[in-house]
PDB file of C-alpha atoms and ligand atoms in Angstrom:
ATOM      1  CA  MET A   1      21.535  13.221  -0.737  1.00 61.00           C
ATOM      2  CA  SER A   2      20.314  16.919  -0.784  1.00 79.00           C
ATOM      3  CA  GLU A   3      18.384  18.573   2.021  1.00 86.00           C
ATOM      4  CA  ARG A   4      15.277  18.898   0.031  1.00 85.00           C
ATOM      5  CA  SER A   5      15.379  15.436  -0.990  1.00 85.00           C
ATOM      6  CA  THR A   6      15.610  14.214   2.983  1.00 92.00           C
ATOM      7  CA  ARG A   7      12.881  16.622   3.518  1.00 94.00           C
ATOM      8  CA  TYR A   8      10.548  15.127   0.919  1.00 96.00           C
ATOM      9  CA  THR A   9      11.626  11.433   1.870  1.00 97.00           C
ATOM     10  CA  LYS A  10      10.462  12.105   5.636  1.00 96.00           C
ATOM     11  CA  ALA A  11       7.070  13.801   4.065  1.00 97.00           C
ATOM     12  CA  VAL A  12       6.526  10.285   2.270  1.00 97.00           C
ATOM     13  CA  GLN A  13       7.206   8.372   5.280  1.00 98.00           C
ATOM     14  CA  GLY A  14       5.069  10.548   7.224  1.00 97.00           C
ATOM     15  CA  TYR A  15       2.108  10.328   5.067  1.00 98.00           C
ATOM     16  CA  LEU A  16       2.476   6.624   4.348  1.00 98.00           C
ATOM     17  CA  THR A  17       2.636   6.193   8.646  1.00 98.00           C
ATOM     18  CA  GLU A  18      -0.737   7.965   8.343  1.00 97.00           C
ATOM     19  CA  VAL A  19      -2.851   6.089   5.322  1.00 96.00           C
ATOM     20  CA  GLY A  20      -1.057   2.874   5.459  1.00 97.00           C
ATOM     21  CA  HIS A  21      -0.790   2.179   1.648  1.00 98.00           C
ATOM     22  CA  ALA A  22      -0.672   4.496  -1.121  1.00 98.00           C
ATOM     23  CA  THR A  23      -0.030   4.763  -4.918  1.00 97.00           C
ATOM     24  CA  ASN A  24       2.814   7.419  -6.372  1.00 97.00           C
ATOM     25  CA  VAL A  25       0.106   9.369  -7.692  1.00 97.00           C
ATOM     26  CA  GLU A  26      -1.490   9.615  -4.054  1.00 97.00           C
ATOM     27  CA  VAL A  27       1.837  10.583  -2.419  1.00 98.00           C
ATOM     28  CA  LEU A  28       2.680  13.162  -5.091  1.00 98.00           C
ATOM     29  CA  GLU A  29      -1.152  14.910  -4.561  1.00 97.00           C
ATOM     30  CA  TYR A  30      -0.167  14.691  -0.892  1.00 97.00           C
ATOM     31  CA  LEU A  31       3.236  16.174  -1.191  1.00 97.00           C
ATOM     32  CA  GLN A  32       2.179  18.948  -3.539  1.00 97.00           C
ATOM     33  CA  LYS A  33      -0.057  20.424  -1.137  1.00 96.00           C
ATOM     34  CA  SER A  34       3.162  21.325   0.830  1.00 94.00           C
ATOM     35  CA  TYR A  35       5.634  21.546  -1.898  1.00 94.00           C
ATOM     36  CA  ALA A  36       4.316  23.000  -5.329  1.00 93.00           C
ATOM     37  CA  ASP A  37       7.285  21.873  -6.978  1.00 91.00           C
ATOM     38  CA  VAL A  38       7.736  18.293  -6.397  1.00 95.00           C
ATOM     39  CA  SER A  39       7.517  16.069  -9.482  1.00 96.00           C
ATOM     40  CA  ALA A  40       6.400  12.790 -10.290  1.00 97.00           C
ATOM     41  CA  THR A  41       9.952  11.984 -11.166  1.00 97.00           C
ATOM     42  CA  THR A  42      10.925  12.613  -7.565  1.00 96.00           C
ATOM     43  CA  VAL A  43       8.344  10.860  -6.168  1.00 97.00           C
ATOM     44  CA  HIS A  44       9.175   7.822  -8.093  1.00 97.00           C
ATOM     45  CA  ARG A  45      12.534   8.041  -6.910  1.00 96.00           C
ATOM     46  CA  ILE A  46      11.810   8.374  -3.350  1.00 97.00           C
ATOM     47  CA  THR A  47       9.562   5.408  -3.218  1.00 98.00           C
ATOM     48  CA  THR A  48      11.994   3.224  -5.099  1.00 97.00           C
ATOM     49  CA  ARG A  49      14.843   4.201  -2.777  1.00 97.00           C
ATOM     50  CA  LEU A  50      12.495   3.399   0.025  1.00 98.00           C
ATOM     51  CA  ILE A  51      11.581  -0.068  -1.342  1.00 98.00           C
ATOM     52  CA  GLU A  52      15.372  -0.815  -1.767  1.00 98.00           C
ATOM     53  CA  ARG A  53      15.993  -0.057   1.757  1.00 97.00           C
ATOM     54  CA  GLY A  54      13.267  -2.011   3.053  1.00 97.00           C
ATOM     55  CA  LYS A  55      11.529   1.092   4.414  1.00 97.00           C
ATOM     56  CA  LEU A  56       8.437   0.243   2.497  1.00 98.00           C
ATOM     57  CA  ALA A  57       6.829  -2.910   1.134  1.00 97.00           C
ATOM     58  CA  MET A  58       4.950  -3.441  -2.149  1.00 96.00           C
ATOM     59  CA  ALA A  59       1.212  -3.570  -1.248  1.00 96.00           C
ATOM     60  CA  PRO A  60      -1.496  -5.539  -3.775  1.00 95.00           C
ATOM     61  CA  ILE A  61      -1.374  -3.426  -6.865  1.00 94.00           C
ATOM     62  CA  ALA A  62      -4.397  -0.857  -7.195  1.00 95.00           C
ATOM     63  CA  LYS A  63      -6.543  -0.562  -9.810  1.00 93.00           C
ATOM     64  CA  GLY A  64      -5.481   0.221 -13.273  1.00 93.00           C
ATOM     65  CA  ASN A  65      -2.486  -2.160 -12.495  1.00 95.00           C
ATOM     66  CA  VAL A  66      -0.756   0.754 -10.426  1.00 95.00           C
ATOM     67  CA  MET A  67       1.915   0.226  -7.947  1.00 96.00           C
ATOM     68  CA  ARG A  68       0.913   0.698  -4.325  1.00 97.00           C
ATOM     69  CA  PHE A  69       3.034   1.018  -1.510  1.00 98.00           C
ATOM     70  CA  ASP A  70       2.570  -0.608   2.094  1.00 98.00           C
ATOM     71  CA  ILE A  71       4.268   1.245   5.217  1.00 98.00           C
ATOM     72  CA  ASN A  72       3.876  -2.255   7.008  1.00 97.00           C
ATOM     73  CA  THR A  73       6.963  -4.438   5.783  1.00 97.00           C
ATOM     74  CA  GLU A  74       6.046  -7.353   8.019  1.00 95.00           C
ATOM     75  CA  PRO A  75       4.028 -10.155   6.171  1.00 92.00           C
ATOM     76  CA  HIS A  76       0.568  -9.628   6.389  1.00 94.00           C
ATOM     77  CA  ASP A  77      -2.820 -10.050   4.377  1.00 94.00           C
ATOM     78  CA  HIS A  78      -4.922  -7.705   2.890  1.00 96.00           C
ATOM     79  CA  PHE A  79      -8.448  -6.942   2.299  1.00 96.00           C
ATOM     80  CA  VAL A  80      -9.242  -4.857  -0.843  1.00 97.00           C
ATOM     81  CA  CYS A  81     -12.765  -3.398  -1.231  1.00 97.00           C
ATOM     82  CA  SER A  82     -13.426  -4.326  -5.224  1.00 95.00           C
ATOM     83  CA  ASN A  83     -15.775  -0.726  -5.424  1.00 95.00           C
ATOM     84  CA  CYS A  84     -13.589   1.983  -3.927  1.00 95.00           C
ATOM     85  CA  ASP A  85      -9.995   0.092  -3.788  1.00 95.00           C
ATOM     86  CA  MET A  86      -9.540   0.692  -0.228  1.00 94.00           C
ATOM     87  CA  LEU A  87      -6.791  -1.650   1.173  1.00 96.00           C
ATOM     88  CA  ARG A  88      -6.891  -2.700   4.650  1.00 95.00           C
ATOM     89  CA  ASP A  89      -4.192  -4.765   6.813  1.00 96.00           C
ATOM     90  CA  THR A  90      -5.364  -8.031   8.239  1.00 93.00           C
ATOM     91  CA  HIS A  91      -4.129 -11.497   9.391  1.00 90.00           C
ATOM     92  CA  ILE A  92      -6.032 -14.298   7.846  1.00 87.00           C
ATOM     93  CA  ALA A  93      -5.677 -17.015  10.788  1.00 82.00           C
ATOM     94  CA  SER A  94      -3.279 -19.761   9.936  1.00 82.00           C
ATOM     95  CA  ALA A  95      -5.658 -22.058  10.907  1.00 83.00           C
ATOM     96  CA  ILE A  96      -7.595 -21.175   7.877  1.00 88.00           C
ATOM     97  CA  ARG A  97      -5.010 -21.901   5.306  1.00 87.00           C
ATOM     98  CA  PRO A  98      -5.203 -25.719   5.660  1.00 90.00           C
ATOM     99  CA  LEU A  99      -8.876 -25.566   4.948  1.00 93.00           C
ATOM    100  CA  LEU A 100      -7.952 -23.373   1.893  1.00 92.00           C
ATOM    101  CA  GLU A 101      -5.657 -25.953   0.693  1.00 94.00           C
ATOM    102  CA  GLU A 102      -8.045 -28.742   1.253  1.00 95.00           C
ATOM    103  CA  SER A 103     -10.599 -26.800  -0.721  1.00 96.00           C
ATOM    104  CA  ILE A 104      -7.865 -26.229  -3.625  1.00 96.00           C
ATOM    105  CA  GLY A 105      -6.734 -29.511  -3.561  1.00 96.00           C
ATOM    106  CA  ASP A 106      -4.294 -31.843  -5.523  1.00 95.00           C
ATOM    107  CA  GLY A 107      -1.845 -31.013  -2.543  1.00 94.00           C
ATOM    108  CA  CYS A 108      -1.281 -27.478  -3.610  1.00 95.00           C
ATOM    109  CA  GLN A 109       0.009 -24.976  -0.962  1.00 91.00           C
ATOM    110  CA  ILE A 110      -0.490 -21.734   0.008  1.00 88.00           C
ATOM    111  CA  SER A 111       2.466 -19.219   0.242  1.00 87.00           C
ATOM    112  CA  GLY A 112       3.001 -15.728   0.809  1.00 87.00           C
ATOM    113  CA  ASN A 113       0.395 -13.151   1.634  1.00 89.00           C
ATOM    114  CA  LEU A 114      -3.344 -13.424   0.934  1.00 91.00           C
ATOM    115  CA  VAL A 115      -5.395 -11.085  -0.672  1.00 93.00           C
ATOM    116  CA  VAL A 116      -9.324 -11.170   0.030  1.00 93.00           C
ATOM    117  CA  SER A 117     -11.501  -9.070  -1.876  1.00 95.00           C
ATOM    118  CA  GLY A 118     -15.209  -7.652  -1.239  1.00 96.00           C
ATOM    119  CA  LEU A 119     -17.102  -4.506  -0.247  1.00 97.00           C
ATOM    120  CA  CYS A 120     -16.235  -2.404   2.541  1.00 97.00           C
ATOM    121  CA  LYS A 121     -18.456  -0.993   5.029  1.00 96.00           C
ATOM    122  CA  LYS A 122     -18.910   2.256   3.564  1.00 96.00           C
ATOM    123  CA  CYS A 123     -19.698   0.824  -0.053  1.00 97.00           C
ATOM    124  CA  SER A 124     -22.036  -1.912   0.913  1.00 95.00           C
ATOM    125  CA  LYS A 125     -23.811   0.855   2.536  1.00 94.00           C
ATOM    126  CA  GLU A 126     -24.119   2.745  -0.539  1.00 91.00           C
ATOM    127  CA  MET A 127     -24.637  -0.156  -2.735  1.00 83.00           C
ATOM    128  CA  LYS A 128     -27.964  -0.794  -0.850  1.00 76.00           C
TER     129      LYS A 128
HETATM  130 ZN1   ZN B   1     -15.389   0.554  -0.565  1.00 68.06          ZN
HETATM  131 ZN1   ZN B   2      -0.808  -3.684   4.173  1.00 68.06          ZN
END
Protein backbone atom coordinates (compact mmCIF):
# COMPACT_ATOMS: atom_id res chain seq x y z
CA MET A 1 0.00 0.00 0.00
CA SER A 2 1.36 3.42 -0.92
CA GLU A 3 2.17 6.01 1.67
CA ARG A 4 -0.60 8.23 0.35
CA SER A 5 -3.14 5.44 0.60
CA THR A 6 -2.09 4.78 4.21
CA ARG A 7 -2.57 8.46 5.00
CA TYR A 8 -6.06 8.46 3.43
CA THR A 9 -7.00 5.29 5.27
CA LYS A 10 -5.97 6.82 8.60
CA ALA A 11 -7.99 9.94 7.78
CA VAL A 12 -11.07 7.85 6.92
CA GLN A 13 -10.81 5.94 10.21
CA GLY A 14 -10.27 9.17 12.13
CA TYR A 15 -13.33 10.74 10.53
CA LEU A 16 -15.53 7.73 11.24
CA THR A 17 -14.33 7.58 14.84
CA GLU A 18 -15.54 11.15 15.16
CA VAL A 19 -18.91 10.85 13.40
CA GLY A 20 -19.72 7.16 14.02
CA HIS A 21 -21.44 6.51 10.70
CA ALA A 22 -20.86 7.87 7.21
CA THR A 23 -21.47 7.18 3.52
CA ASN A 24 -18.76 7.16 0.86
CA VAL A 25 -19.95 10.61 -0.29
CA GLU A 26 -19.61 12.03 3.24
CA VAL A 27 -16.16 10.47 3.59
CA LEU A 28 -15.15 11.94 0.22
CA GLU A 29 -16.38 15.43 1.15
CA TYR A 30 -14.45 15.26 4.39
CA LEU A 31 -11.21 14.02 2.80
CA GLN A 32 -11.35 16.60 0.04
CA LYS A 33 -11.12 19.37 2.62
CA SER A 34 -7.53 18.25 3.29
CA TYR A 35 -6.66 16.34 0.11
CA ALA A 36 -8.19 17.99 -2.93
CA ASP A 37 -7.06 15.21 -5.27
CA VAL A 38 -8.91 12.35 -3.54
CA SER A 39 -11.36 10.64 -5.89
CA ALA A 40 -14.58 8.75 -5.23
CA THR A 41 -12.86 5.60 -6.49
CA THR A 42 -10.11 5.95 -3.88
CA VAL A 43 -12.66 6.40 -1.09
CA HIS A 44 -14.62 3.40 -2.32
CA ARG A 45 -11.45 1.29 -2.36
CA ILE A 46 -10.48 2.36 1.17
CA THR A 47 -13.90 1.72 2.73
CA THR A 48 -14.19 -1.64 0.94
CA ARG A 49 -10.79 -2.67 2.28
CA LEU A 50 -11.69 -1.55 5.82
CA ILE A 51 -14.89 -3.62 5.64
CA GLU A 52 -12.91 -6.66 4.45
CA ARG A 53 -10.47 -6.26 7.32
CA GLY A 54 -13.28 -5.93 9.85
CA LYS A 55 -12.28 -2.38 10.78
CA LEU A 56 -15.65 -1.06 9.64
CA ALA A 57 -19.12 -2.59 9.71
CA MET A 58 -22.11 -1.91 7.51
CA ALA A 59 -24.66 0.42 9.10
CA PRO A 60 -28.31 0.61 8.01
CA ILE A 61 -28.42 2.08 4.51
CA ALA A 62 -28.87 5.82 4.12
CA LYS A 63 -31.60 7.59 2.14
CA GLY A 64 -31.51 6.75 -1.54
CA ASN A 65 -30.26 3.20 -0.82
CA VAL A 66 -26.74 4.44 -0.18
CA MET A 67 -24.27 2.24 1.73
CA ARG A 68 -23.34 3.60 5.11
CA PHE A 69 -20.41 2.51 7.26
CA ASP A 70 -20.15 2.06 10.99
CA ILE A 71 -17.00 2.44 13.08
CA ASN A 72 -18.63 0.34 15.79
CA THR A 73 -18.08 -3.26 14.69
CA GLU A 74 -19.75 -4.78 17.76
CA PRO A 75 -23.36 -5.91 17.28
CA HIS A 76 -25.71 -3.05 18.15
CA ASP A 77 -29.09 -1.59 17.31
CA HIS A 78 -29.82 1.73 15.65
CA PHE A 79 -32.24 4.59 15.86
CA VAL A 80 -32.66 6.40 12.56
CA CYS A 81 -34.33 9.78 12.14
CA SER A 82 -36.79 9.50 9.27
CA ASN A 83 -36.43 13.21 8.54
CA CYS A 84 -32.69 14.02 8.59
CA ASP A 85 -31.40 10.43 8.36
CA MET A 86 -29.35 10.83 11.56
CA LEU A 87 -28.20 7.49 12.90
CA ARG A 88 -27.66 6.78 16.56
CA ASP A 89 -26.21 3.66 18.14
CA THR A 90 -28.45 2.09 20.69
CA HIS A 91 -28.86 -1.19 22.51
CA ILE A 92 -32.45 -2.22 22.63
CA ALA A 93 -32.79 -4.21 25.82
CA SER A 94 -32.83 -7.94 25.26
CA ALA A 95 -35.86 -8.00 27.56
CA ILE A 96 -37.84 -6.25 24.82
CA ARG A 97 -37.14 -8.91 22.23
CA PRO A 98 -39.45 -11.58 23.70
CA LEU A 99 -42.21 -8.95 23.88
CA LEU A 100 -41.69 -8.06 20.22
CA GLU A 101 -41.68 -11.73 19.25
CA GLU A 102 -44.89 -12.25 21.15
CA SER A 103 -46.53 -9.40 19.22
CA ILE A 104 -45.22 -10.66 15.90
CA GLY A 105 -46.55 -14.09 16.77
CA ASP A 106 -46.53 -17.41 14.94
CA GLY A 107 -43.26 -18.46 16.60
CA CYS A 108 -41.19 -15.93 14.65
CA GLN A 109 -37.87 -15.11 16.27
CA ILE A 110 -36.00 -11.86 15.98
CA SER A 111 -32.35 -12.14 15.05
CA GLY A 112 -29.67 -9.65 14.19
CA ASN A 113 -29.67 -5.97 14.93
CA LEU A 114 -32.77 -3.85 15.19
CA VAL A 115 -33.41 -0.55 13.49
CA VAL A 116 -36.11 1.68 14.90
CA SER A 117 -37.10 4.92 13.23
CA GLY A 118 -38.67 8.14 14.35
CA LEU A 119 -37.75 11.78 14.74
CA CYS A 120 -34.59 13.02 16.42
CA LYS A 121 -34.81 15.79 19.01
CA LYS A 122 -33.79 18.48 16.56
CA CYS A 123 -36.31 17.43 13.89
CA SER A 124 -39.18 16.96 16.29
CA LYS A 125 -38.59 20.52 17.51
CA GLU A 126 -38.53 21.87 13.97
CA MET A 127 -41.74 20.06 13.06
CA LYS A 128 -43.73 21.78 15.80
ZN1 LIG B 1 -33.63 14.34 12.51
ZN1 LIG C 1 -23.88 2.06 14.56
